[in-house]
Short mmCIF file of C-alpha atoms and ligand atoms in Angstrom, two decimals:
data_model
loop_
_atom_site.label_atom_id
_atom_site.label_comp_id
_atom_site.label_asym_id
_atom_site.label_seq_id
_atom_site.Cartn_x
_atom_site.Cartn_y
_atom_site.Cartn_z
CA MET A 1 16.88 -53.71 -68.07
CA LYS A 2 16.04 -56.55 -64.87
CA ARG A 3 12.83 -54.62 -63.70
CA PHE A 4 10.35 -51.99 -64.54
CA VAL A 5 9.67 -50.78 -61.00
CA ASP A 6 9.90 -47.23 -60.78
CA LEU A 7 10.11 -44.85 -63.71
CA ALA A 8 12.99 -42.77 -62.60
CA ASP A 9 15.24 -46.23 -62.38
CA LEU A 10 15.31 -45.10 -66.16
CA ASP A 11 16.63 -42.10 -67.42
CA ARG A 12 14.83 -39.74 -70.56
CA GLU A 13 16.54 -41.98 -73.29
CA GLY A 14 15.44 -45.79 -71.28
CA VAL A 15 12.30 -43.81 -71.28
CA LEU A 16 11.77 -42.61 -74.94
CA ASP A 17 13.41 -46.03 -75.96
CA LEU A 18 10.24 -47.93 -74.11
CA LEU A 19 8.38 -45.70 -75.94
CA ASP A 20 9.45 -46.04 -79.03
CA LEU A 21 8.89 -50.14 -78.83
CA ALA A 22 5.99 -49.33 -77.72
CA ALA A 23 4.69 -47.49 -80.68
CA ARG A 24 6.40 -50.45 -83.23
CA LEU A 25 4.77 -53.22 -81.04
CA GLU A 26 1.29 -51.23 -81.89
CA HIS A 27 1.43 -51.13 -85.23
CA HIS A 28 3.88 -53.40 -85.77
CA PRO A 29 2.73 -57.11 -83.75
CA GLU A 30 5.43 -60.08 -83.10
CA PRO A 31 3.10 -62.57 -82.01
CA GLN A 32 5.84 -64.88 -81.60
CA ALA A 33 7.90 -62.78 -79.64
CA LEU A 34 7.61 -64.39 -76.21
CA LEU A 35 6.78 -67.57 -77.57
CA GLY A 36 7.14 -69.94 -74.44
CA ARG A 37 6.88 -67.27 -71.53
CA ILE A 38 5.28 -67.01 -68.82
CA LEU A 39 3.93 -63.87 -67.07
CA GLY A 40 2.58 -63.77 -63.54
CA LEU A 41 0.57 -61.82 -62.19
CA VAL A 42 -0.04 -61.45 -57.98
CA PHE A 43 -2.81 -58.83 -56.77
CA PHE A 44 -3.41 -57.79 -52.75
CA ASN A 45 -6.06 -55.24 -54.47
CA PRO A 46 -8.39 -55.22 -57.28
CA SER A 47 -7.51 -54.59 -60.84
CA LEU A 48 -9.38 -53.87 -64.12
CA ARG A 49 -6.98 -52.66 -66.55
CA THR A 50 -4.00 -54.02 -64.98
CA LEU A 51 -4.78 -57.36 -64.81
CA SER A 52 -6.49 -57.45 -68.19
CA SER A 53 -3.74 -54.92 -70.06
CA PHE A 54 -0.71 -57.44 -68.75
CA GLN A 55 -2.69 -60.50 -70.24
CA ALA A 56 -3.90 -59.19 -73.16
CA GLY A 57 -0.77 -57.48 -73.68
CA MET A 58 1.26 -61.23 -72.78
CA ALA A 59 -1.06 -62.75 -75.21
CA ARG A 60 -0.13 -60.32 -78.24
CA LEU A 61 3.28 -61.27 -77.74
CA GLY A 62 2.90 -65.18 -77.95
CA GLY A 63 3.58 -65.85 -73.94
CA SER A 64 0.98 -66.66 -71.57
CA SER A 65 0.75 -65.93 -68.24
CA PHE A 66 -1.52 -66.72 -64.45
CA VAL A 67 -3.24 -64.59 -62.06
CA ILE A 68 -2.88 -65.11 -58.38
CA THR A 69 -5.17 -62.59 -56.12
CA PRO A 70 -4.49 -64.50 -52.95
CA GLY A 71 -7.37 -65.42 -50.57
CA GLN A 72 -9.53 -65.60 -53.44
CA GLY A 73 -9.12 -69.28 -54.77
CA THR A 74 -5.32 -69.30 -53.41
CA TRP A 75 -4.04 -68.86 -48.95
CA GLN A 76 -4.01 -65.47 -47.98
CA LEU A 77 -0.91 -64.32 -47.52
CA GLU A 78 0.46 -63.16 -44.57
CA SER A 79 2.99 -60.52 -45.66
CA ARG A 80 4.01 -59.14 -41.32
CA LEU A 81 7.43 -59.80 -41.06
CA GLY A 82 7.52 -62.15 -37.09
CA ALA A 83 4.00 -62.42 -37.57
CA VAL A 84 2.45 -64.85 -34.99
CA MET A 85 0.19 -66.62 -38.37
CA ASP A 86 -2.74 -68.60 -36.25
CA GLY A 87 -5.04 -65.94 -37.93
CA ASP A 88 -7.07 -66.54 -41.52
CA ARG A 89 -3.49 -65.86 -43.55
CA ALA A 90 -2.44 -69.38 -44.25
CA GLU A 91 1.30 -68.91 -46.05
CA HIS A 92 3.71 -66.15 -45.51
CA VAL A 93 4.61 -63.64 -48.64
CA ARG A 94 8.61 -65.71 -47.96
CA GLU A 95 7.65 -68.81 -49.32
CA GLY A 96 4.45 -67.31 -51.19
CA ILE A 97 6.19 -65.35 -53.58
CA PRO A 98 9.87 -67.27 -54.43
CA VAL A 99 7.47 -70.24 -55.16
CA LEU A 100 4.81 -68.23 -57.76
CA ALA A 101 8.59 -66.52 -59.06
CA SER A 102 9.73 -70.05 -60.07
CA TYR A 103 6.55 -70.87 -62.20
CA CYS A 104 7.48 -67.86 -64.07
CA ASP A 105 9.90 -65.72 -66.48
CA VAL A 106 8.61 -62.87 -65.10
CA LEU A 107 6.24 -61.41 -62.10
CA GLY A 108 4.04 -58.57 -61.35
CA ILE A 109 2.62 -57.39 -58.13
CA ARG A 110 0.53 -55.30 -57.15
CA SER A 111 0.07 -53.86 -53.45
CA PHE A 112 -1.18 -50.99 -52.12
CA ALA A 113 -0.42 -48.98 -49.78
CA GLU A 114 -1.63 -49.18 -46.14
CA GLY A 115 -3.04 -46.17 -45.40
CA LYS A 116 -2.06 -46.03 -41.79
CA ASN A 117 2.12 -45.00 -41.50
CA LEU A 118 2.99 -42.38 -44.07
CA ALA A 119 6.76 -42.99 -43.81
CA ILE A 120 6.29 -46.47 -43.97
CA ASP A 121 3.88 -46.12 -47.17
CA LEU A 122 6.63 -43.25 -48.32
CA ALA A 123 9.22 -46.22 -47.98
CA GLU A 124 7.29 -48.59 -49.97
CA VAL A 125 8.59 -51.01 -46.95
CA GLN A 126 5.53 -53.64 -48.42
CA PHE A 127 6.58 -54.04 -52.06
CA HIS A 128 10.40 -53.52 -51.14
CA GLU A 129 9.78 -56.72 -48.71
CA MET A 130 8.61 -58.93 -51.23
CA ALA A 131 11.04 -57.40 -54.26
CA ARG A 132 13.49 -58.68 -52.38
CA LEU A 133 12.13 -61.92 -52.54
CA VAL A 134 11.83 -62.07 -56.40
CA ASP A 135 14.73 -63.87 -58.45
CA LYS A 136 13.83 -62.37 -61.69
CA PRO A 137 12.45 -59.71 -64.04
CA LEU A 138 9.88 -58.06 -61.89
CA ILE A 139 7.11 -55.57 -63.06
CA ASN A 140 5.39 -53.41 -60.26
CA LEU A 141 1.40 -53.40 -60.35
CA GLU A 142 1.62 -50.27 -58.28
CA SER A 143 2.43 -49.67 -55.06
CA ALA A 144 2.23 -47.93 -52.29
CA MET A 145 4.17 -45.13 -53.74
CA ASN A 146 4.33 -45.84 -57.23
CA HIS A 147 3.07 -46.79 -60.96
CA PRO A 148 4.98 -46.82 -63.65
CA CYS A 149 3.01 -48.60 -65.66
CA GLN A 150 0.03 -45.86 -66.09
CA ALA A 151 3.01 -43.46 -65.95
CA LEU A 152 4.35 -45.09 -68.73
CA ALA A 153 0.97 -44.63 -70.74
CA ASP A 154 -0.01 -41.14 -69.59
CA TRP A 155 3.82 -40.45 -71.04
CA LYS A 156 2.66 -42.57 -74.27
CA THR A 157 -0.78 -40.77 -74.52
CA MET A 158 0.57 -37.44 -74.73
CA ASP A 159 3.22 -37.58 -76.80
CA GLU A 160 -0.07 -39.27 -79.79
CA LEU A 161 -1.54 -36.20 -78.87
CA ARG A 162 1.14 -33.99 -79.02
CA VAL A 163 0.76 -32.33 -76.28
CA PRO A 164 4.42 -30.59 -76.42
CA ARG A 165 6.98 -32.43 -73.88
CA SER A 166 7.09 -28.62 -72.27
CA GLY A 167 3.60 -27.68 -71.88
CA LYS A 168 1.32 -27.02 -68.44
CA PHE A 169 0.25 -29.73 -66.39
CA VAL A 170 -2.01 -29.10 -63.45
CA LEU A 171 -2.20 -31.69 -61.43
CA SER A 172 -5.62 -31.66 -59.50
CA TRP A 173 -6.75 -33.08 -56.63
CA VAL A 174 -10.71 -33.95 -57.07
CA LYS A 175 -13.58 -35.18 -54.63
CA HIS A 176 -14.09 -39.40 -53.53
CA PRO A 177 -15.81 -40.23 -51.30
CA ARG A 178 -13.04 -41.29 -49.90
CA ALA A 179 -9.16 -41.10 -49.37
CA LEU A 180 -7.10 -43.06 -51.91
CA PRO A 181 -3.49 -44.21 -51.60
CA LEU A 182 -0.84 -41.72 -53.16
CA ALA A 183 0.54 -44.07 -55.54
CA VAL A 184 -0.89 -42.67 -58.81
CA PRO A 185 -0.82 -39.00 -58.28
CA ALA A 186 3.05 -39.18 -57.38
CA ALA A 187 3.72 -41.07 -60.44
CA THR A 188 2.42 -38.67 -62.66
CA LEU A 189 3.71 -35.83 -60.84
CA HIS A 190 7.16 -37.73 -61.62
CA MET A 191 6.51 -38.57 -65.15
CA ALA A 192 5.22 -34.64 -65.64
CA ALA A 193 8.57 -33.82 -64.51
CA MET A 194 10.70 -35.65 -66.31
CA ARG A 195 8.90 -35.18 -69.63
CA GLY A 196 10.35 -32.02 -68.88
CA MET A 197 6.96 -30.38 -68.50
CA GLU A 198 5.94 -26.94 -66.63
CA VAL A 199 3.94 -29.23 -63.72
CA VAL A 200 1.55 -27.52 -61.18
CA VAL A 201 -0.35 -29.39 -58.00
CA LEU A 202 -3.27 -28.01 -57.90
CA ARG A 203 -4.95 -29.12 -53.95
CA PRO A 204 -6.94 -27.53 -51.10
CA ASP A 205 -5.68 -27.07 -48.48
CA GLY A 206 -4.11 -30.00 -46.11
CA PHE A 207 -3.82 -32.30 -49.14
CA ALA A 208 -0.54 -31.40 -50.33
CA LEU A 209 1.65 -34.26 -51.59
CA PRO A 210 4.53 -35.00 -48.83
CA GLU A 211 7.45 -33.38 -49.29
CA GLN A 212 9.44 -36.60 -50.52
CA VAL A 213 7.00 -36.55 -53.60
CA MET A 214 7.83 -33.23 -54.65
CA ALA A 215 11.68 -33.46 -54.36
CA LYS A 216 11.61 -35.97 -56.27
CA ALA A 217 9.80 -34.33 -58.37
CA ARG A 218 11.43 -31.49 -58.94
CA ALA A 219 15.17 -33.90 -59.11
CA ALA A 220 13.38 -34.60 -61.97
CA ALA A 221 11.97 -31.46 -63.53
CA ALA A 222 15.68 -29.95 -62.57
CA ALA A 223 17.41 -32.77 -65.21
CA SER A 224 14.20 -32.59 -68.13
CA GLY A 225 14.25 -28.10 -68.06
CA GLY A 226 10.82 -28.43 -66.50
CA SER A 227 9.11 -27.09 -63.34
CA VAL A 228 7.44 -28.08 -60.58
CA ARG A 229 5.20 -25.87 -57.76
CA GLU A 230 1.85 -26.28 -56.09
CA THR A 231 -0.96 -24.51 -55.19
CA ASP A 232 -4.36 -24.02 -54.12
CA ASN A 233 -5.48 -21.49 -56.27
CA ARG A 234 -7.46 -22.81 -59.50
CA ASP A 235 -7.52 -19.87 -61.29
CA GLU A 236 -3.84 -19.53 -61.51
CA ALA A 237 -3.33 -23.22 -61.67
CA MET A 238 -5.74 -23.56 -65.28
CA THR A 239 -4.71 -20.56 -67.04
CA GLY A 240 -2.96 -21.89 -70.08
CA ALA A 241 -2.98 -25.23 -68.73
CA GLN A 242 -2.22 -27.86 -72.07
CA VAL A 243 -3.46 -30.91 -69.80
CA LEU A 244 -5.78 -31.24 -66.44
CA TYR A 245 -5.08 -34.15 -64.99
CA ALA A 246 -7.31 -35.16 -62.30
CA LYS A 247 -6.63 -37.60 -59.81
CA GLU A 248 -8.48 -38.12 -56.04
CA TRP A 249 -5.99 -39.01 -53.04
CA GLY A 250 -6.13 -39.16 -49.22
CA SER A 251 -5.13 -35.71 -46.56
CA THR A 252 -1.33 -36.00 -46.49
CA ARG A 253 -2.12 -33.85 -42.81
CA HIS A 254 -4.86 -36.76 -41.86
CA TYR A 255 -2.84 -40.04 -42.81
CA GLY A 256 -4.27 -42.83 -41.33
CA ASP A 257 -7.39 -40.80 -39.72
CA ALA A 258 -10.56 -41.66 -41.30
CA ALA A 259 -12.06 -39.23 -39.77
CA GLY A 260 -10.16 -36.47 -39.99
CA ASP A 261 -9.30 -36.49 -43.78
CA ALA A 262 -13.99 -37.15 -43.83
CA ALA A 263 -14.24 -33.93 -42.29
CA LEU A 264 -11.72 -32.02 -44.78
CA ARG A 265 -13.03 -33.47 -47.67
CA ALA A 266 -16.69 -32.89 -46.70
CA GLN A 267 -16.13 -28.88 -47.30
CA LEU A 268 -14.84 -29.60 -50.65
CA GLY A 269 -18.30 -30.43 -53.03
CA ASP A 270 -16.29 -27.89 -55.49
CA TRP A 271 -13.21 -30.18 -56.42
CA MET A 272 -15.57 -31.96 -59.48
CA VAL A 273 -14.13 -31.08 -62.72
CA GLN A 274 -16.37 -29.00 -64.57
CA GLU A 275 -16.45 -27.38 -68.10
CA PRO A 276 -16.05 -23.94 -66.17
CA TRP A 277 -12.61 -24.86 -64.87
CA PHE A 278 -11.33 -24.69 -68.45
CA ALA A 279 -12.52 -20.79 -68.51
CA LYS A 280 -8.29 -19.72 -68.88
CA ALA A 281 -7.47 -23.16 -69.91
CA GLN A 282 -5.64 -23.53 -74.05
CA GLN A 283 -8.91 -24.20 -76.00
CA THR A 284 -7.36 -28.00 -76.27
CA CYS A 285 -7.13 -28.26 -72.42
CA LYS A 286 -7.41 -32.56 -72.36
CA VAL A 287 -8.11 -33.90 -69.18
CA MET A 288 -6.83 -37.22 -68.21
CA HIS A 289 -7.65 -39.68 -65.36
CA CYS A 290 -6.17 -43.23 -64.70
CA LEU A 291 -9.34 -45.18 -64.18
CA PRO A 292 -11.89 -46.21 -62.55
CA VAL A 293 -12.92 -43.11 -61.78
CA ARG A 294 -16.37 -41.47 -60.04
CA ARG A 295 -18.79 -40.16 -62.62
CA ASN A 296 -20.17 -36.85 -60.83
CA VAL A 297 -18.20 -37.24 -58.42
CA ALA A 298 -14.84 -36.83 -59.22
CA ILE A 299 -15.47 -35.96 -63.21
CA ALA A 300 -18.54 -34.79 -64.10
CA ASP A 301 -20.54 -36.64 -66.99
CA HIS A 302 -20.16 -33.96 -69.04
CA VAL A 303 -16.74 -33.26 -68.99
CA LEU A 304 -16.07 -37.40 -69.06
CA ASP A 305 -18.95 -37.75 -72.47
CA GLY A 306 -16.99 -34.53 -74.13
CA PRO A 307 -14.20 -33.97 -76.14
CA ARG A 308 -11.63 -32.92 -73.82
CA SER A 309 -11.16 -36.40 -72.10
CA VAL A 310 -8.86 -39.03 -73.06
CA VAL A 311 -9.23 -41.36 -70.15
CA LEU A 312 -10.09 -44.34 -72.42
CA ARG A 313 -6.91 -43.20 -74.84
CA GLU A 314 -4.81 -43.47 -71.71
CA ALA A 315 -6.15 -46.89 -70.31
CA HIS A 316 -5.75 -48.50 -73.74
CA ASN A 317 -2.09 -47.40 -74.33
CA ARG A 318 -2.08 -49.60 -70.71
CA MET A 319 -1.42 -52.43 -73.22
CA PRO A 320 0.94 -51.84 -75.48
CA ALA A 321 3.07 -49.74 -73.16
CA GLN A 322 3.52 -52.80 -70.70
CA MET A 323 4.09 -54.64 -74.23
CA ALA A 324 7.40 -53.32 -74.01
CA VAL A 325 8.02 -53.89 -70.92
CA LEU A 326 7.81 -57.33 -70.73
CA HIS A 327 9.18 -57.32 -74.30
CA ARG A 328 12.20 -55.11 -72.95
CA LEU A 329 11.97 -57.55 -70.20
CA LEU A 330 12.58 -60.99 -71.42
CA LYS A 331 13.89 -60.52 -75.30
CA GLN A 332 15.87 -57.74 -74.67
N1 CP B 401 -5.47 -47.59 -63.72
C1 CP B 401 -5.38 -48.91 -62.87
O1 CP B 401 -4.08 -49.03 -62.88
O2 CP B 401 -6.40 -49.23 -63.45
P1 CP B 401 -6.79 -50.68 -62.69
O3 CP B 401 -6.93 -50.26 -60.99
O4 CP B 401 -8.20 -51.33 -62.63
O5 CP B 401 -5.98 -51.52 -62.79
#
């Protein structure tokens, strides 16, 4: 494995191999495995889990890491091609990224969607431009339309909980004060489809996932024996569900239009996960969320603090899942 930028770059056996390795490293640590190796982490956007779990995971394998948050103690980085750099951005990624890559053995980059133009974000223009500048193993720490590290940890979590590979998985839109990127819903949808699950995207009118995202998931489902469909009918979606994956995202009808998005979401107050949502689900139905989550906006306290919630387990699993990625990229 040379890069880890999209779970779809791996076949199913490749993902299962990473999951086996993650479980092995969790229970049988290899504290010398990456001795002397260095992980560089570039965060154009904030993080709690991704940053800390990568640093902790690298240290547990004997390696070390450095973190760059452009503009916070370092130069502001410009990423627009052809930009006239007479503003506050002192350095271009065309120099900054290769320089950072030259200091480390593997580089991770987080660069969220701009959220202005859906076609540009779907094409992952910004991430791909930077990826081209890296001549080392590269890890996607969350790009405009992908979060493969989260997806791998979520697959691991479902395996541990013995959620059947063919189980019913509901990815539901939930409330947030403003539009959030499509990266996690897109990656989660693809992951569940690749796992072979019966996947239902539950979302209100105006929040349908882009056709490109749905088509990619349908292709993964066709290969795995799973299925993918979407609905706005909560009762129908939740009937027999084994997992409810709650996630916030912006209106695709009003992409890049904050006022249009806000007007639509203002009418959707009942899209906060509460116990009555599970009336027709399987009794053991679990609630997943990548975190951070807005309590009593996206998910009610009583659900997050109750037995259905596995959000902390998902967050914990980020570390062993990423240790497996680092191990495969650097040690083979
Ligand atoms: N789920 C996730 O990626 O968390 P952070 O944004 O805190 O890294």
